[in-house]
PDB file of C-alpha atoms in Angstrom:
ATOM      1  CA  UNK A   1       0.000   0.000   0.000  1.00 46.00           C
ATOM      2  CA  UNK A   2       1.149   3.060  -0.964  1.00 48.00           C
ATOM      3  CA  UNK A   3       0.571   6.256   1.760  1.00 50.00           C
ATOM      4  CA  UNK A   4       1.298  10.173   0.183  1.00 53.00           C
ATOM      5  CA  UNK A   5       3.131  12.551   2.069  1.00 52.00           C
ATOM      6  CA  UNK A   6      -0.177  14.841   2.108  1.00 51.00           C
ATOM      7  CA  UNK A   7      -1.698  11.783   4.085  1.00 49.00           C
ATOM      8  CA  UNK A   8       1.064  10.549   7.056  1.00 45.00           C
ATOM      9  CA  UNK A   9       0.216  13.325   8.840  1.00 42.00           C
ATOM     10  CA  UNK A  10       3.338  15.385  10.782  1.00 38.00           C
ATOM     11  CA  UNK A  11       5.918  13.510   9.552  1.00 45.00           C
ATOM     12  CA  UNK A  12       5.450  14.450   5.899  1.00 55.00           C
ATOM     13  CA  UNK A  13       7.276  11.102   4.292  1.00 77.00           C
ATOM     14  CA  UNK A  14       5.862   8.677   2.041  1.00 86.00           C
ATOM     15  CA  UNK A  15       5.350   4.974   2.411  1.00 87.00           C
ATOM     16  CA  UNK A  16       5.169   1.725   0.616  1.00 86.00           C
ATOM     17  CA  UNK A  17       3.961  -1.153   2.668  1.00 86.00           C
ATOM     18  CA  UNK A  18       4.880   0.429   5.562  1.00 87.00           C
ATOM     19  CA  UNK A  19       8.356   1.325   5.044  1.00 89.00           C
ATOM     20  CA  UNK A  20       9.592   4.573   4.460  1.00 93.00           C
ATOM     21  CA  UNK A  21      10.050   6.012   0.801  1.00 94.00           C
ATOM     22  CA  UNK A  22      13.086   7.901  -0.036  1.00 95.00           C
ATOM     23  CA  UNK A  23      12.758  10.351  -2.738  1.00 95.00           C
ATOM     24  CA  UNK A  24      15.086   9.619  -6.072  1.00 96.00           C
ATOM     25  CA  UNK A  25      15.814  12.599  -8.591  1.00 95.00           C
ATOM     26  CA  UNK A  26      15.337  11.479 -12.231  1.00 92.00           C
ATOM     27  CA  UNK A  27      19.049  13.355 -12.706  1.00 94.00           C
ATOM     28  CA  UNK A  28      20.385  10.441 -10.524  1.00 96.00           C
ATOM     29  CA  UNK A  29      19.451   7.376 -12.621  1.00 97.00           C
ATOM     30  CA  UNK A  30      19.924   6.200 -16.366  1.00 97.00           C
ATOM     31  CA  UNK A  31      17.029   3.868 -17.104  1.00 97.00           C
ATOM     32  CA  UNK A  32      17.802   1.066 -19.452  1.00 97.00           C
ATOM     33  CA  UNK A  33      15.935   0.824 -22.735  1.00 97.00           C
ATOM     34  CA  UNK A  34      13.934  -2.479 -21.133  1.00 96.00           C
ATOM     35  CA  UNK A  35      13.081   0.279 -18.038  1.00 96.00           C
ATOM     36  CA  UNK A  36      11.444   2.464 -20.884  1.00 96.00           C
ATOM     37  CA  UNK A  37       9.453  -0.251 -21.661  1.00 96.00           C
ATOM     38  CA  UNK A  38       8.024  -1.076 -18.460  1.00 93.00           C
ATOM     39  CA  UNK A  39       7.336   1.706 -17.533  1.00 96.00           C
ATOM     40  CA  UNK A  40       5.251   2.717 -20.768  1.00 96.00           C
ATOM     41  CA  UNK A  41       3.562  -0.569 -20.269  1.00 95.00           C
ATOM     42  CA  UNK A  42       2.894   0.453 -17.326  1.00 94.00           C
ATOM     43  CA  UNK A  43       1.368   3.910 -17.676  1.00 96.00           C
ATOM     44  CA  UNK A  44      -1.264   2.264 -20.314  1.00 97.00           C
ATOM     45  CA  UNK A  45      -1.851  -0.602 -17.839  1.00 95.00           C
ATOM     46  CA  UNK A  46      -3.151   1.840 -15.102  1.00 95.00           C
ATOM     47  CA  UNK A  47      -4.883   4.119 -17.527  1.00 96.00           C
ATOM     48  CA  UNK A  48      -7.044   1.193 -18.854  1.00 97.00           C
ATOM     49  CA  UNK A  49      -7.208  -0.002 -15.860  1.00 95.00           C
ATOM     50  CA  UNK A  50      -8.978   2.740 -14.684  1.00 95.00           C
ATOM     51  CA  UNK A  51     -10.438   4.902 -17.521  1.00 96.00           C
ATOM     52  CA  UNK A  52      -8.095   7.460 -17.438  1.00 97.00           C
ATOM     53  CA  UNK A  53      -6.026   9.108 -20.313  1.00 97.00           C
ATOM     54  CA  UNK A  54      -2.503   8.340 -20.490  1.00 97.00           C
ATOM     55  CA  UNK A  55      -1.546  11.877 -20.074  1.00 97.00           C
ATOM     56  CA  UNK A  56      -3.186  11.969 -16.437  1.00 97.00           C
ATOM     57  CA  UNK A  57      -1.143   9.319 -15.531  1.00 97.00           C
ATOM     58  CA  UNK A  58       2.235  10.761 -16.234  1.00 96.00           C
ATOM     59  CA  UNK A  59       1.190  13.897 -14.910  1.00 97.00           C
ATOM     60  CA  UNK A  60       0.798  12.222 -11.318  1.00 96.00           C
ATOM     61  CA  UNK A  61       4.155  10.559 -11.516  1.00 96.00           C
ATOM     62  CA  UNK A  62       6.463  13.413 -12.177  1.00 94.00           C
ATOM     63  CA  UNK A  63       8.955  13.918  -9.510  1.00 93.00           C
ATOM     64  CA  UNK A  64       7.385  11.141  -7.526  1.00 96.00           C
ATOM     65  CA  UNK A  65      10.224   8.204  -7.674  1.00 97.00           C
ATOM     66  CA  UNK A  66      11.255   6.709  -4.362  1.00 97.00           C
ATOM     67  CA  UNK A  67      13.519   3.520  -3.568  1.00 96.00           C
ATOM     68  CA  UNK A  68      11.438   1.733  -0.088  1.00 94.00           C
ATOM     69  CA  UNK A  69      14.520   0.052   1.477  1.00 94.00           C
ATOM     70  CA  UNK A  70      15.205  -2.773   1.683  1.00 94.00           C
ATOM     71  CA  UNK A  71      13.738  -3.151  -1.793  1.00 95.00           C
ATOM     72  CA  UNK A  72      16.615  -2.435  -4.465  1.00 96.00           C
ATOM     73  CA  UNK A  73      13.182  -1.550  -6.653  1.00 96.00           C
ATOM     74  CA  UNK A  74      12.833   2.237  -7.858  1.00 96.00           C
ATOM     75  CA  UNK A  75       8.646   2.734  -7.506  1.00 96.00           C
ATOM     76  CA  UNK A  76       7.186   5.718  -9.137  1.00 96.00           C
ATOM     77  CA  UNK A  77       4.451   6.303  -6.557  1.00 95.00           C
ATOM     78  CA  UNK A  78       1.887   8.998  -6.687  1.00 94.00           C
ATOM     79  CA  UNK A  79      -1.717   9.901  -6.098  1.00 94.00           C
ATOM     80  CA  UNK A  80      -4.422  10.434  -8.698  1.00 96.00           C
ATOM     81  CA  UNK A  81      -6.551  12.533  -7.012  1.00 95.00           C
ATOM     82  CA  UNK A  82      -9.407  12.581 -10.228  1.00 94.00           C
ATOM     83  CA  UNK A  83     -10.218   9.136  -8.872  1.00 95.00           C
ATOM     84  CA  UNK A  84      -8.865   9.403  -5.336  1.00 95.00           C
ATOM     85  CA  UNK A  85      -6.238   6.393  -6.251  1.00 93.00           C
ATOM     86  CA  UNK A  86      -3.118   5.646  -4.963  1.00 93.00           C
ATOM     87  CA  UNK A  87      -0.846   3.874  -7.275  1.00 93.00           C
ATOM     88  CA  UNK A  88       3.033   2.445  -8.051  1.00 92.00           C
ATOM     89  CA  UNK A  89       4.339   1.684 -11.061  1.00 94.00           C
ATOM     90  CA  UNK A  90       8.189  -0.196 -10.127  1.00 94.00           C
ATOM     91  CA  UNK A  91      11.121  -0.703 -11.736  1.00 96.00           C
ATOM     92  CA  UNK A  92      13.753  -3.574 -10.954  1.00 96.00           C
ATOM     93  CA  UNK A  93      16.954  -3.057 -10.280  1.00 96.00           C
ATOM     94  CA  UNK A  94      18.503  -4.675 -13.553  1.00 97.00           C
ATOM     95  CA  UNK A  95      16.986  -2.295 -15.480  1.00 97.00           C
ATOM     96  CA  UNK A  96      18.686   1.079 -14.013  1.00 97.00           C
ATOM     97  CA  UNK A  97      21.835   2.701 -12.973  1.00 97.00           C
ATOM     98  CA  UNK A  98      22.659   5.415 -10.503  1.00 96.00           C
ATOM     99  CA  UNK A  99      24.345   8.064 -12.218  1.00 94.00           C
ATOM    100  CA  UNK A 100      26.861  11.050 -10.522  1.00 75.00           C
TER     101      UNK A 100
END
């Protein structure tokens, strides 16, 4: 389960599952082309999955990528607040590189 900042009350941090979520700057990681993939397959899978366009989807995820030690995973985890849904697309850790 996924829990937004706007949500955990005083402690403003994010959570998957219960563990915390540390934010990840896009500038810090070179996705492999296979990571493109995914997460492109992704985006659609959500967006049919719930009726939404594909644009509304990547709106919601910009700037929101976390790793949730003690997962080597990078999760793009935001909140689509047009259907009050929390959701996570991930990425394994084959598929990306922490750059700088």
């Amino acid at each position: 389960m996924f829990i937004p900042e706007s949500m955990c009350g005083c402690s403003a941090e994010t959570k998957l599952n219960n563990r915390e979520a540390k934010k990840v700057s896009l500038f810090e990681v070179k996705f492999s082309k296979k990571a493109m993939i995914l997460i492109g397959m992704g985006i659609k899978k959500q967006a049919a999955k719930h009726g939404l366009p594909e644009g509304i989807i990547k709106e919601h995820m910009k700037g929101n990528l976390y790793m949730a030690p003690p997962s080597k995973h990078l999760y793009f985890l935001f909140h689509v607040p047009e259907i009050d849904a929390d959701m996570h697309i991930s990425i394994p850790p084959c598929h990306f590189d922490f750059i700088g």
